[in-house]
Amino acid sequence: MDITCILDAQAGLGESPVWSAAEQALYWVDIIAPSLHRLDPATGTRHSWPMPSAIGCAALADDGGLLVALREGVHHFNPRTAHLRFIADPEGPTPGNRYNDGKVAPGGRFFLGTMDEATLSRPTGALYRIDADGRATRVLEGLIVSNGLAWSADGRTMFHSDSKAQKLMRYDYAPATGAISNPRLIATPGEADGRPDGGATDQAGLYWSAGISAGVLNAYTAEGARVQHIKLPCAAPTMPCFGGPDMKTLFITSARHHVAPARLETTPLSGGIFALRLQAPGVPIPAFPMANLHTTESAQ
């Protein structure tokens, strides 16, 4: 399988790739830089915006902006003006925690999780849902590292992982209400298999998971059977995202932070953005609707 490094980004902790079909461009974040980035794969044109604090994830908004999860909470970001507007801080100050993986769900709600950044061992993380009016609800708790959000093509199944607990879960999802139910543990990938980091789904029903601990990309059926195990030219892949004109290109972010020097010698492109072509197109990710959202000026 042909895997290409489309950008040697040298990211400390590249994460949260999101494809803009309108712009035919890829956004992603470097959590620890901290910064938001945009790449036009066709031309190689890149833009970067520094952020005032660690940025756990980004998601498209339907007004041409993005939602960004900073330490201080979720903000709307205008890439034309670099202006931030505060939306919500569903968790509030929690020592040792930060926001991590997030994605817009079918129906337009923004789900995002938190993690124990301090020790990577305490179950102090949670998963939150932000509705179109800005109201926030906690939907899961007791997580170490909330990760792996993705939805099936019909919008009725939500996938979610806890990276450090090595659990890949599946839930029933109701697009009309944003409610999740019927939790099922479908896989327990260990260190050698590739602990489950970020995820993405295709229209053939597969869930693609970045195996951060093993430098691999895994594909699972909805029942948890692993049907693909692809070695990547990076030490720590973090999250896949479907994009391209036909939605058959899988983009993958990666990290260099905390990778041992000896490992970096054999994977010098770690921290880069990678791409590979797949047969089935990915499930498009909706943009967050801004019309009914009440926002305030950010303190930043």
PDB file of C-alpha atoms in Angstrom:
ATOM      1  CA  MET A   1       0.000   0.000   0.000  1.00  0.00           C
ATOM      2  CA  ASP A   2       1.360   3.395  -1.023  1.00  0.00           C
ATOM      3  CA  ILE A   3       1.611   5.692   2.001  1.00  0.00           C
ATOM      4  CA  THR A   4       2.883   9.204   1.301  1.00  0.00           C
ATOM      5  CA  CYS A   5       4.100  11.909   3.654  1.00  0.00           C
ATOM      6  CA  ILE A   6       2.341  14.946   2.190  1.00  0.00           C
ATOM      7  CA  LEU A   7       3.857  17.315   4.751  1.00  0.00           C
ATOM      8  CA  ASP A   8       6.909  16.857   6.955  1.00  0.00           C
ATOM      9  CA  ALA A   9       5.289  19.020   9.622  1.00  0.00           C
ATOM     10  CA  GLN A  10       7.601  17.977  12.487  1.00  0.00           C
ATOM     11  CA  ALA A  11       4.597  18.394  14.784  1.00  0.00           C
ATOM     12  CA  GLY A  12       5.149  17.791  18.456  1.00  0.00           C
ATOM     13  CA  LEU A  13       1.633  16.380  18.811  1.00  0.00           C
ATOM     14  CA  GLY A  14      -0.222  16.602  15.517  1.00  0.00           C
ATOM     15  CA  GLU A  15      -3.908  15.789  15.955  1.00  0.00           C
ATOM     16  CA  SER A  16      -7.523  16.353  14.934  1.00  0.00           C
ATOM     17  CA  PRO A  17      -7.366  16.408  11.112  1.00  0.00           C
ATOM     18  CA  VAL A  18     -10.621  17.640   9.596  1.00  0.00           C
ATOM     19  CA  TRP A  19     -11.389  17.937   5.885  1.00  0.00           C
ATOM     20  CA  SER A  20     -13.164  20.960   4.445  1.00  0.00           C
ATOM     21  CA  ALA A  21     -14.967  19.882   1.269  1.00  0.00           C
ATOM     22  CA  ALA A  22     -15.812  23.510   0.467  1.00  0.00           C
ATOM     23  CA  GLU A  23     -12.140  24.538   0.565  1.00  0.00           C
ATOM     24  CA  GLN A  24     -10.683  21.172  -0.488  1.00  0.00           C
ATOM     25  CA  ALA A  25      -8.271  21.698   2.383  1.00  0.00           C
ATOM     26  CA  LEU A  26      -7.142  19.861   5.496  1.00  0.00           C
ATOM     27  CA  TYR A  27      -7.106  21.468   8.934  1.00  0.00           C
ATOM     28  CA  TRP A  28      -5.260  19.985  11.894  1.00  0.00           C
ATOM     29  CA  VAL A  29      -3.752  21.035  15.209  1.00  0.00           C
ATOM     30  CA  ASP A  30      -0.452  20.732  17.030  1.00  0.00           C
ATOM     31  CA  ILE A  31      -1.627  20.418  20.616  1.00  0.00           C
ATOM     32  CA  ILE A  32       1.615  21.394  22.308  1.00  0.00           C
ATOM     33  CA  ALA A  33       2.866  24.057  19.867  1.00  0.00           C
ATOM     34  CA  PRO A  34      -0.029  25.162  20.310  1.00  0.00           C
ATOM     35  CA  SER A  35      -1.356  25.982  16.842  1.00  0.00           C
ATOM     36  CA  LEU A  36      -3.990  25.406  14.164  1.00  0.00           C
ATOM     37  CA  HIS A  37      -2.910  24.602  10.596  1.00  0.00           C
ATOM     38  CA  ARG A  38      -4.455  24.439   7.130  1.00  0.00           C
ATOM     39  CA  LEU A  39      -3.030  22.620   4.099  1.00  0.00           C
ATOM     40  CA  ASP A  40      -4.194  22.675   0.483  1.00  0.00           C
ATOM     41  CA  PRO A  41      -2.943  19.248  -0.693  1.00  0.00           C
ATOM     42  CA  ALA A  42      -3.274  20.196  -4.370  1.00  0.00           C
ATOM     43  CA  THR A  43      -0.941  23.206  -4.142  1.00  0.00           C
ATOM     44  CA  GLY A  44       0.985  22.581  -0.936  1.00  0.00           C
ATOM     45  CA  THR A  45      -0.101  25.980   0.401  1.00  0.00           C
ATOM     46  CA  ARG A  46      -0.070  26.060   4.196  1.00  0.00           C
ATOM     47  CA  HIS A  47      -1.344  28.539   6.777  1.00  0.00           C
ATOM     48  CA  SER A  48      -0.761  28.432  10.530  1.00  0.00           C
ATOM     49  CA  TRP A  49      -2.364  30.260  13.441  1.00  0.00           C
ATOM     50  CA  PRO A  50      -0.872  30.280  16.952  1.00  0.00           C
ATOM     51  CA  MET A  51      -3.287  29.526  19.785  1.00  0.00           C
ATOM     52  CA  PRO A  52      -3.168  31.010  23.303  1.00  0.00           C
ATOM     53  CA  SER A  53      -3.130  27.600  25.027  1.00  0.00           C
ATOM     54  CA  ALA A  54      -3.076  23.865  24.307  1.00  0.00           C
ATOM     55  CA  ILE A  55      -5.577  23.092  21.530  1.00  0.00           C
ATOM     56  CA  GLY A  56      -7.038  19.614  21.877  1.00  0.00           C
ATOM     57  CA  CYS A  57      -9.092  19.521  18.688  1.00  0.00           C
ATOM     58  CA  ALA A  58     -10.768  21.499  15.919  1.00  0.00           C
ATOM     59  CA  ALA A  59     -14.037  21.102  14.013  1.00  0.00           C
ATOM     60  CA  LEU A  60     -15.640  22.941  11.121  1.00  0.00           C
ATOM     61  CA  ALA A  61     -18.409  25.486  11.704  1.00  0.00           C
ATOM     62  CA  ASP A  62     -20.967  26.245   8.997  1.00  0.00           C
ATOM     63  CA  ASP A  63     -20.033  29.945   8.797  1.00  0.00           C
ATOM     64  CA  GLY A  64     -16.521  29.266   7.482  1.00  0.00           C
ATOM     65  CA  GLY A  65     -14.955  29.283  10.936  1.00  0.00           C
ATOM     66  CA  LEU A  66     -13.942  26.479  13.258  1.00  0.00           C
ATOM     67  CA  LEU A  67     -14.573  25.315  16.784  1.00  0.00           C
ATOM     68  CA  VAL A  68     -11.344  24.939  18.758  1.00  0.00           C
ATOM     69  CA  ALA A  69     -11.027  23.322  22.187  1.00  0.00           C
ATOM     70  CA  LEU A  70      -8.504  25.296  24.248  1.00  0.00           C
ATOM     71  CA  ARG A  71      -7.598  24.864  27.901  1.00  0.00           C
ATOM     72  CA  GLU A  72     -10.096  27.602  28.743  1.00  0.00           C
ATOM     73  CA  GLY A  73     -12.945  25.930  26.860  1.00  0.00           C
ATOM     74  CA  VAL A  74     -14.448  25.694  23.396  1.00  0.00           C
ATOM     75  CA  HIS A  75     -14.165  28.791  21.202  1.00  0.00           C
ATOM     76  CA  HIS A  76     -15.246  29.796  17.715  1.00  0.00           C
ATOM     77  CA  PHE A  77     -12.242  30.766  15.604  1.00  0.00           C
ATOM     78  CA  ASN A  78     -12.428  32.997  12.524  1.00  0.00           C
ATOM     79  CA  PRO A  79      -9.449  32.097  10.303  1.00  0.00           C
ATOM     80  CA  ARG A  80      -9.773  35.331   8.328  1.00  0.00           C
ATOM     81  CA  THR A  81      -9.387  37.572  11.377  1.00  0.00           C
ATOM     82  CA  ALA A  82      -7.811  35.130  13.876  1.00  0.00           C
ATOM     83  CA  HIS A  83     -10.543  36.188  16.312  1.00  0.00           C
ATOM     84  CA  LEU A  84     -11.723  33.878  19.122  1.00  0.00           C
ATOM     85  CA  ARG A  85     -15.208  33.884  20.673  1.00  0.00           C
ATOM     86  CA  PHE A  86     -15.920  31.829  23.776  1.00  0.00           C
ATOM     87  CA  ILE A  87     -18.688  29.230  23.505  1.00  0.00           C
ATOM     88  CA  ALA A  88     -18.567  26.939  26.532  1.00  0.00           C
ATOM     89  CA  ASP A  89     -16.312  25.309  29.095  1.00  0.00           C
ATOM     90  CA  PRO A  90     -18.312  22.178  29.932  1.00  0.00           C
ATOM     91  CA  GLU A  91     -15.765  20.691  32.318  1.00  0.00           C
ATOM     92  CA  GLY A  92     -14.541  23.817  34.063  1.00  0.00           C
ATOM     93  CA  PRO A  93     -11.200  24.006  35.886  1.00  0.00           C
ATOM     94  CA  THR A  94     -10.041  20.453  36.616  1.00  0.00           C
ATOM     95  CA  PRO A  95      -6.411  20.195  37.773  1.00  0.00           C
ATOM     96  CA  GLY A  96      -4.385  17.893  35.541  1.00  0.00           C
ATOM     97  CA  ASN A  97      -7.010  17.611  32.795  1.00  0.00           C
ATOM     98  CA  ARG A  98      -7.303  19.117  29.316  1.00  0.00           C
ATOM     99  CA  TYR A  99      -9.615  18.809  26.329  1.00  0.00           C
ATOM    100  CA  ASN A 100      -8.670  16.164  23.784  1.00  0.00           C
ATOM    101  CA  ASP A 101     -10.492  14.509  20.876  1.00  0.00           C
ATOM    102  CA  GLY A 102     -13.639  16.134  19.467  1.00  0.00           C
ATOM    103  CA  LYS A 103     -15.902  15.854  16.421  1.00  0.00           C
ATOM    104  CA  VAL A 104     -19.258  17.081  15.099  1.00  0.00           C
ATOM    105  CA  ALA A 105     -21.852  14.305  15.140  1.00  0.00           C
ATOM    106  CA  PRO A 106     -24.739  13.582  12.766  1.00  0.00           C
ATOM    107  CA  GLY A 107     -27.380  16.139  13.654  1.00  0.00           C
ATOM    108  CA  GLY A 108     -24.796  18.888  14.226  1.00  0.00           C
ATOM    109  CA  ARG A 109     -23.843  18.475  17.887  1.00  0.00           C
ATOM    110  CA  PHE A 110     -20.210  18.826  18.951  1.00  0.00           C
ATOM    111  CA  PHE A 111     -18.837  15.996  21.074  1.00  0.00           C
ATOM    112  CA  LEU A 112     -15.510  16.433  22.839  1.00  0.00           C
ATOM    113  CA  GLY A 113     -13.672  14.603  25.552  1.00  0.00           C
ATOM    114  CA  THR A 114     -11.147  15.361  28.246  1.00  0.00           C
ATOM    115  CA  MET A 115      -8.149  13.444  29.518  1.00  0.00           C
ATOM    116  CA  ASP A 116      -5.823  13.096  32.475  1.00  0.00           C
ATOM    117  CA  GLU A 117      -2.857  14.983  31.067  1.00  0.00           C
ATOM    118  CA  ALA A 118      -0.934  14.973  34.353  1.00  0.00           C
ATOM    119  CA  THR A 119      -0.442  11.229  34.895  1.00  0.00           C
ATOM    120  CA  LEU A 120      -2.237   9.476  32.004  1.00  0.00           C
ATOM    121  CA  SER A 121      -3.611   7.062  34.572  1.00  0.00           C
ATOM    122  CA  ARG A 122      -6.484   8.700  36.512  1.00  0.00           C
ATOM    123  CA  PRO A 123     -10.087   8.214  35.319  1.00  0.00           C
ATOM    124  CA  THR A 124     -10.799  11.938  35.584  1.00  0.00           C
ATOM    125  CA  GLY A 125     -11.777  12.442  31.947  1.00  0.00           C
ATOM    126  CA  ALA A 126     -15.265  12.695  30.499  1.00  0.00           C
ATOM    127  CA  LEU A 127     -17.145  13.061  27.218  1.00  0.00           C
ATOM    128  CA  TYR A 128     -19.337  16.117  26.644  1.00  0.00           C
ATOM    129  CA  ARG A 129     -21.934  17.134  24.078  1.00  0.00           C
ATOM    130  CA  ILE A 130     -22.459  20.755  23.039  1.00  0.00           C
ATOM    131  CA  ASP A 131     -25.801  21.389  21.363  1.00  0.00           C
ATOM    132  CA  ALA A 132     -26.475  23.961  18.640  1.00  0.00           C
ATOM    133  CA  ASP A 133     -27.580  26.542  21.225  1.00  0.00           C
ATOM    134  CA  GLY A 134     -24.357  26.150  23.224  1.00  0.00           C
ATOM    135  CA  ARG A 135     -25.775  24.055  26.052  1.00  0.00           C
ATOM    136  CA  ALA A 136     -23.328  21.421  27.286  1.00  0.00           C
ATOM    137  CA  THR A 137     -24.091  17.982  28.715  1.00  0.00           C
ATOM    138  CA  ARG A 138     -21.768  15.357  30.168  1.00  0.00           C
ATOM    139  CA  VAL A 139     -22.550  12.017  28.530  1.00  0.00           C
ATOM    140  CA  LEU A 140     -19.707   9.773  29.805  1.00  0.00           C
ATOM    141  CA  GLU A 141     -17.353   9.915  32.777  1.00  0.00           C
ATOM    142  CA  GLY A 142     -14.596   7.835  34.364  1.00  0.00           C
ATOM    143  CA  LEU A 143     -12.326   8.050  31.307  1.00  0.00           C
ATOM    144  CA  ILE A 144      -8.539   8.299  31.303  1.00  0.00           C
ATOM    145  CA  VAL A 145      -8.068   9.565  27.726  1.00  0.00           C
ATOM    146  CA  SER A 146     -11.282  10.202  25.777  1.00  0.00           C
ATOM    147  CA  ASN A 147     -10.615   9.519  22.097  1.00  0.00           C
ATOM    148  CA  GLY A 148     -11.655   7.887  18.840  1.00  0.00           C
ATOM    149  CA  LEU A 149     -14.976   9.598  18.100  1.00  0.00           C
ATOM    150  CA  ALA A 150     -16.611   8.594  14.808  1.00  0.00           C
ATOM    151  CA  TRP A 151     -20.088   7.753  13.511  1.00  0.00           C
ATOM    152  CA  SER A 152     -21.431   5.188  11.074  1.00  0.00           C
ATOM    153  CA  ALA A 153     -22.697   6.187   7.644  1.00  0.00           C
ATOM    154  CA  ASP A 154     -26.341   5.937   8.759  1.00  0.00           C
ATOM    155  CA  GLY A 155     -25.621   8.066  11.832  1.00  0.00           C
ATOM    156  CA  ARG A 156     -27.004   5.436  14.205  1.00  0.00           C
ATOM    157  CA  THR A 157     -23.742   4.147  15.704  1.00  0.00           C
ATOM    158  CA  MET A 158     -21.096   6.076  17.641  1.00  0.00           C
ATOM    159  CA  PHE A 159     -17.578   4.757  18.165  1.00  0.00           C
ATOM    160  CA  HIS A 160     -15.459   5.977  21.061  1.00  0.00           C
ATOM    161  CA  SER A 161     -12.232   4.840  22.703  1.00  0.00           C
ATOM    162  CA  ASP A 162     -10.310   5.292  25.917  1.00  0.00           C
ATOM    163  CA  SER A 163      -6.707   5.192  24.739  1.00  0.00           C
ATOM    164  CA  LYS A 164      -5.055   4.394  28.043  1.00  0.00           C
ATOM    165  CA  ALA A 165      -7.726   1.932  29.161  1.00  0.00           C
ATOM    166  CA  GLN A 166      -7.245   0.232  25.752  1.00  0.00           C
ATOM    167  CA  LYS A 167     -10.977   0.034  25.085  1.00  0.00           C
ATOM    168  CA  LEU A 168     -12.850   0.560  21.836  1.00  0.00           C
ATOM    169  CA  MET A 169     -16.569   1.047  22.442  1.00  0.00           C
ATOM    170  CA  ARG A 170     -19.671   1.167  20.280  1.00  0.00           C
ATOM    171  CA  TYR A 171     -22.915   2.947  21.217  1.00  0.00           C
ATOM    172  CA  ASP A 172     -26.323   3.362  19.679  1.00  0.00           C
ATOM    173  CA  TYR A 173     -26.737   7.007  18.673  1.00  0.00           C
ATOM    174  CA  ALA A 174     -29.896   9.064  18.124  1.00  0.00           C
ATOM    175  CA  PRO A 175     -29.166  11.917  15.670  1.00  0.00           C
ATOM    176  CA  ALA A 176     -32.403  13.713  16.574  1.00  0.00           C
ATOM    177  CA  THR A 177     -31.513  14.071  20.262  1.00  0.00           C
ATOM    178  CA  GLY A 178     -27.774  13.362  20.520  1.00  0.00           C
ATOM    179  CA  ALA A 179     -28.430  10.597  23.056  1.00  0.00           C
ATOM    180  CA  ILE A 180     -26.157   7.557  23.289  1.00  0.00           C
ATOM    181  CA  SER A 181     -27.191   4.161  24.671  1.00  0.00           C
ATOM    182  CA  ASN A 182     -26.435   0.431  24.682  1.00  0.00           C
ATOM    183  CA  PRO A 183     -22.646   0.515  25.272  1.00  0.00           C
ATOM    184  CA  ARG A 184     -20.676  -2.437  23.880  1.00  0.00           C
ATOM    185  CA  LEU A 185     -16.972  -3.170  24.253  1.00  0.00           C
ATOM    186  CA  ILE A 186     -15.894  -4.345  20.795  1.00  0.00           C
ATOM    187  CA  ALA A 187     -12.080  -4.441  20.996  1.00  0.00           C
ATOM    188  CA  THR A 188      -9.220  -4.118  23.486  1.00  0.00           C
ATOM    189  CA  PRO A 189      -6.122  -3.248  21.419  1.00  0.00           C
ATOM    190  CA  GLY A 190      -2.942  -3.436  23.500  1.00  0.00           C
ATOM    191  CA  GLU A 191       0.450  -1.791  23.115  1.00  0.00           C
ATOM    192  CA  ALA A 192       1.671  -4.168  20.396  1.00  0.00           C
ATOM    193  CA  ASP A 193      -1.628  -3.985  18.493  1.00  0.00           C
ATOM    194  CA  GLY A 194      -1.716  -0.194  18.618  1.00  0.00           C
ATOM    195  CA  ARG A 195      -3.648   1.483  21.408  1.00  0.00           C
ATOM    196  CA  PRO A 196      -6.694   3.236  19.918  1.00  0.00           C
ATOM    197  CA  ASP A 197      -6.173   6.963  19.404  1.00  0.00           C
ATOM    198  CA  GLY A 198      -8.261   8.948  16.888  1.00  0.00           C
ATOM    199  CA  GLY A 199     -10.705   7.252  14.535  1.00  0.00           C
ATOM    200  CA  ALA A 200     -12.675   7.652  11.301  1.00  0.00           C
ATOM    201  CA  THR A 201     -15.336   5.616   9.507  1.00  0.00           C
ATOM    202  CA  ASP A 202     -15.871   4.677   5.877  1.00  0.00           C
ATOM    203  CA  GLN A 203     -19.070   4.016   3.953  1.00  0.00           C
ATOM    204  CA  ALA A 204     -18.339   0.287   3.811  1.00  0.00           C
ATOM    205  CA  GLY A 205     -18.797   0.081   7.578  1.00  0.00           C
ATOM    206  CA  LEU A 206     -15.177  -0.020   8.737  1.00  0.00           C
ATOM    207  CA  TYR A 207     -13.780   1.960  11.657  1.00  0.00           C
ATOM    208  CA  TRP A 208     -10.185   3.120  11.067  1.00  0.00           C
ATOM    209  CA  SER A 209      -8.124   3.620  14.219  1.00  0.00           C
ATOM    210  CA  ALA A 210      -4.701   5.195  14.685  1.00  0.00           C
ATOM    211  CA  GLY A 211      -2.641   2.714  16.716  1.00  0.00           C
ATOM    212  CA  ILE A 212      -0.461   5.260  18.456  1.00  0.00           C
ATOM    213  CA  SER A 213       1.688   2.831  20.456  1.00  0.00           C
ATOM    214  CA  ALA A 214       2.696   0.639  17.506  1.00  0.00           C
ATOM    215  CA  GLY A 215       2.988   2.991  14.524  1.00  0.00           C
ATOM    216  CA  VAL A 216       0.056   1.343  12.768  1.00  0.00           C
ATOM    217  CA  LEU A 217      -3.376   1.965  11.304  1.00  0.00           C
ATOM    218  CA  ASN A 218      -6.023  -0.598  12.250  1.00  0.00           C
ATOM    219  CA  ALA A 219      -9.415  -1.159  10.644  1.00  0.00           C
ATOM    220  CA  TYR A 220     -12.244  -2.820  12.560  1.00  0.00           C
ATOM    221  CA  THR A 221     -15.708  -3.986  11.669  1.00  0.00           C
ATOM    222  CA  ALA A 222     -18.600  -2.674  13.741  1.00  0.00           C
ATOM    223  CA  GLU A 223     -18.424  -5.928  15.711  1.00  0.00           C
ATOM    224  CA  GLY A 224     -14.744  -5.344  16.562  1.00  0.00           C
ATOM    225  CA  ALA A 225     -13.004  -7.766  14.206  1.00  0.00           C
ATOM    226  CA  ARG A 226      -9.691  -6.338  12.997  1.00  0.00           C
ATOM    227  CA  VAL A 227      -9.517  -6.664   9.210  1.00  0.00           C
ATOM    228  CA  GLN A 228      -6.582  -4.339   8.412  1.00  0.00           C
ATOM    229  CA  HIS A 229      -3.272  -3.737  10.210  1.00  0.00           C
ATOM    230  CA  ILE A 230      -1.118  -1.295   8.231  1.00  0.00           C
ATOM    231  CA  LYS A 231       2.396  -0.288   9.265  1.00  0.00           C
ATOM    232  CA  LEU A 232       2.980   3.457   8.913  1.00  0.00           C
ATOM    233  CA  PRO A 233       6.260   5.382   8.390  1.00  0.00           C
ATOM    234  CA  CYS A 234       5.890   7.165  11.730  1.00  0.00           C
ATOM    235  CA  ALA A 235       6.280   6.138  15.343  1.00  0.00           C
ATOM    236  CA  ALA A 236       3.050   7.548  16.743  1.00  0.00           C
ATOM    237  CA  PRO A 237       0.061   8.057  14.412  1.00  0.00           C
ATOM    238  CA  THR A 238      -2.663   9.993  16.181  1.00  0.00           C
ATOM    239  CA  MET A 239      -5.805  10.337  14.058  1.00  0.00           C
ATOM    240  CA  PRO A 240      -7.137   9.512  10.573  1.00  0.00           C
ATOM    241  CA  CYS A 241      -9.536  11.643   8.536  1.00  0.00           C
ATOM    242  CA  PHE A 242     -11.123  11.000   5.139  1.00  0.00           C
ATOM    243  CA  GLY A 243     -10.909  13.708   2.490  1.00  0.00           C
ATOM    244  CA  GLY A 244     -10.013  14.558  -1.080  1.00  0.00           C
ATOM    245  CA  PRO A 245     -12.406  15.228  -3.980  1.00  0.00           C
ATOM    246  CA  ASP A 246     -13.837  11.688  -3.795  1.00  0.00           C
ATOM    247  CA  MET A 247     -13.424  11.212  -0.010  1.00  0.00           C
ATOM    248  CA  LYS A 248     -11.207   8.175  -0.644  1.00  0.00           C
ATOM    249  CA  THR A 249      -7.970   9.672   0.687  1.00  0.00           C
ATOM    250  CA  LEU A 250      -7.212   8.916   4.314  1.00  0.00           C
ATOM    251  CA  PHE A 251      -5.081  11.617   5.959  1.00  0.00           C
ATOM    252  CA  ILE A 252      -3.251  10.729   9.173  1.00  0.00           C
ATOM    253  CA  THR A 253      -1.626  13.051  11.702  1.00  0.00           C
ATOM    254  CA  SER A 254       1.270  11.959  13.901  1.00  0.00           C
ATOM    255  CA  ALA A 255       3.471  13.004  16.816  1.00  0.00           C
ATOM    256  CA  ARG A 256       7.147  13.368  17.739  1.00  0.00           C
ATOM    257  CA  HIS A 257       6.671  14.354  21.378  1.00  0.00           C
ATOM    258  CA  HIS A 258       7.835  11.650  23.790  1.00  0.00           C
ATOM    259  CA  VAL A 259       9.139   9.451  20.946  1.00  0.00           C
ATOM    260  CA  ALA A 260      12.536   8.039  21.910  1.00  0.00           C
ATOM    261  CA  PRO A 261      15.520   9.438  19.942  1.00  0.00           C
ATOM    262  CA  ALA A 262      16.443   5.965  18.704  1.00  0.00           C
ATOM    263  CA  ARG A 263      12.909   5.494  17.370  1.00  0.00           C
ATOM    264  CA  LEU A 264      13.016   8.878  15.636  1.00  0.00           C
ATOM    265  CA  GLU A 265      16.182   7.808  13.834  1.00  0.00           C
ATOM    266  CA  THR A 266      14.211   5.059  12.099  1.00  0.00           C
ATOM    267  CA  THR A 267      11.034   7.134  11.677  1.00  0.00           C
ATOM    268  CA  PRO A 268      12.316  10.639  10.856  1.00  0.00           C
ATOM    269  CA  LEU A 269       8.961  11.651   9.347  1.00  0.00           C
ATOM    270  CA  SER A 270       7.212  11.268  12.699  1.00  0.00           C
ATOM    271  CA  GLY A 271       5.173  14.404  13.298  1.00  0.00           C
ATOM    272  CA  GLY A 272       4.243  14.547   9.620  1.00  0.00           C
ATOM    273  CA  ILE A 273       0.927  14.327   7.765  1.00  0.00           C
ATOM    274  CA  PHE A 274       0.449  11.118   5.779  1.00  0.00           C
ATOM    275  CA  ALA A 275      -2.019  10.052   3.106  1.00  0.00           C
ATOM    276  CA  LEU A 276      -3.116   6.794   1.540  1.00  0.00           C
ATOM    277  CA  ARG A 277      -5.830   5.875  -0.926  1.00  0.00           C
ATOM    278  CA  LEU A 278      -8.627   3.497   0.057  1.00  0.00           C
ATOM    279  CA  GLN A 279     -11.403   1.843  -1.911  1.00  0.00           C
ATOM    280  CA  ALA A 280     -14.405   2.978   0.114  1.00  0.00           C
ATOM    281  CA  PRO A 281     -15.127   6.690   0.613  1.00  0.00           C
ATOM    282  CA  GLY A 282     -15.225   8.073   4.116  1.00  0.00           C
ATOM    283  CA  VAL A 283     -18.262   9.232   6.040  1.00  0.00           C
ATOM    284  CA  PRO A 284     -18.460  13.057   5.732  1.00  0.00           C
ATOM    285  CA  ILE A 285     -18.280  15.028   8.973  1.00  0.00           C
ATOM    286  CA  PRO A 286     -20.913  17.782   9.284  1.00  0.00           C
ATOM    287  CA  ALA A 287     -20.134  21.350  10.255  1.00  0.00           C
ATOM    288  CA  PHE A 288     -21.399  22.794  13.525  1.00  0.00           C
ATOM    289  CA  PRO A 289     -24.438  25.083  12.958  1.00  0.00           C
ATOM    290  CA  MET A 290     -23.807  28.607  14.235  1.00  0.00           C
ATOM    291  CA  ALA A 291     -27.200  30.276  13.656  1.00  0.00           C
ATOM    292  CA  ASN A 292     -28.688  29.561  17.100  1.00  0.00           C
ATOM    293  CA  LEU A 293     -25.486  29.733  19.110  1.00  0.00           C
ATOM    294  CA  HIS A 294     -25.043  32.457  21.708  1.00  0.00           C
ATOM    295  CA  THR A 295     -21.338  33.296  22.033  1.00  0.00           C
ATOM    296  CA  THR A 296     -19.357  35.838  24.039  1.00  0.00           C
ATOM    297  CA  GLU A 297     -16.007  37.520  23.647  1.00  0.00           C
ATOM    298  CA  SER A 298     -13.074  35.357  24.654  1.00  0.00           C
ATOM    299  CA  ALA A 299     -10.900  36.476  27.522  1.00  0.00           C
ATOM    300  CA  GLN A 300      -7.887  35.686  25.336  1.00  0.00           C
TER     301      GLN A 300
END
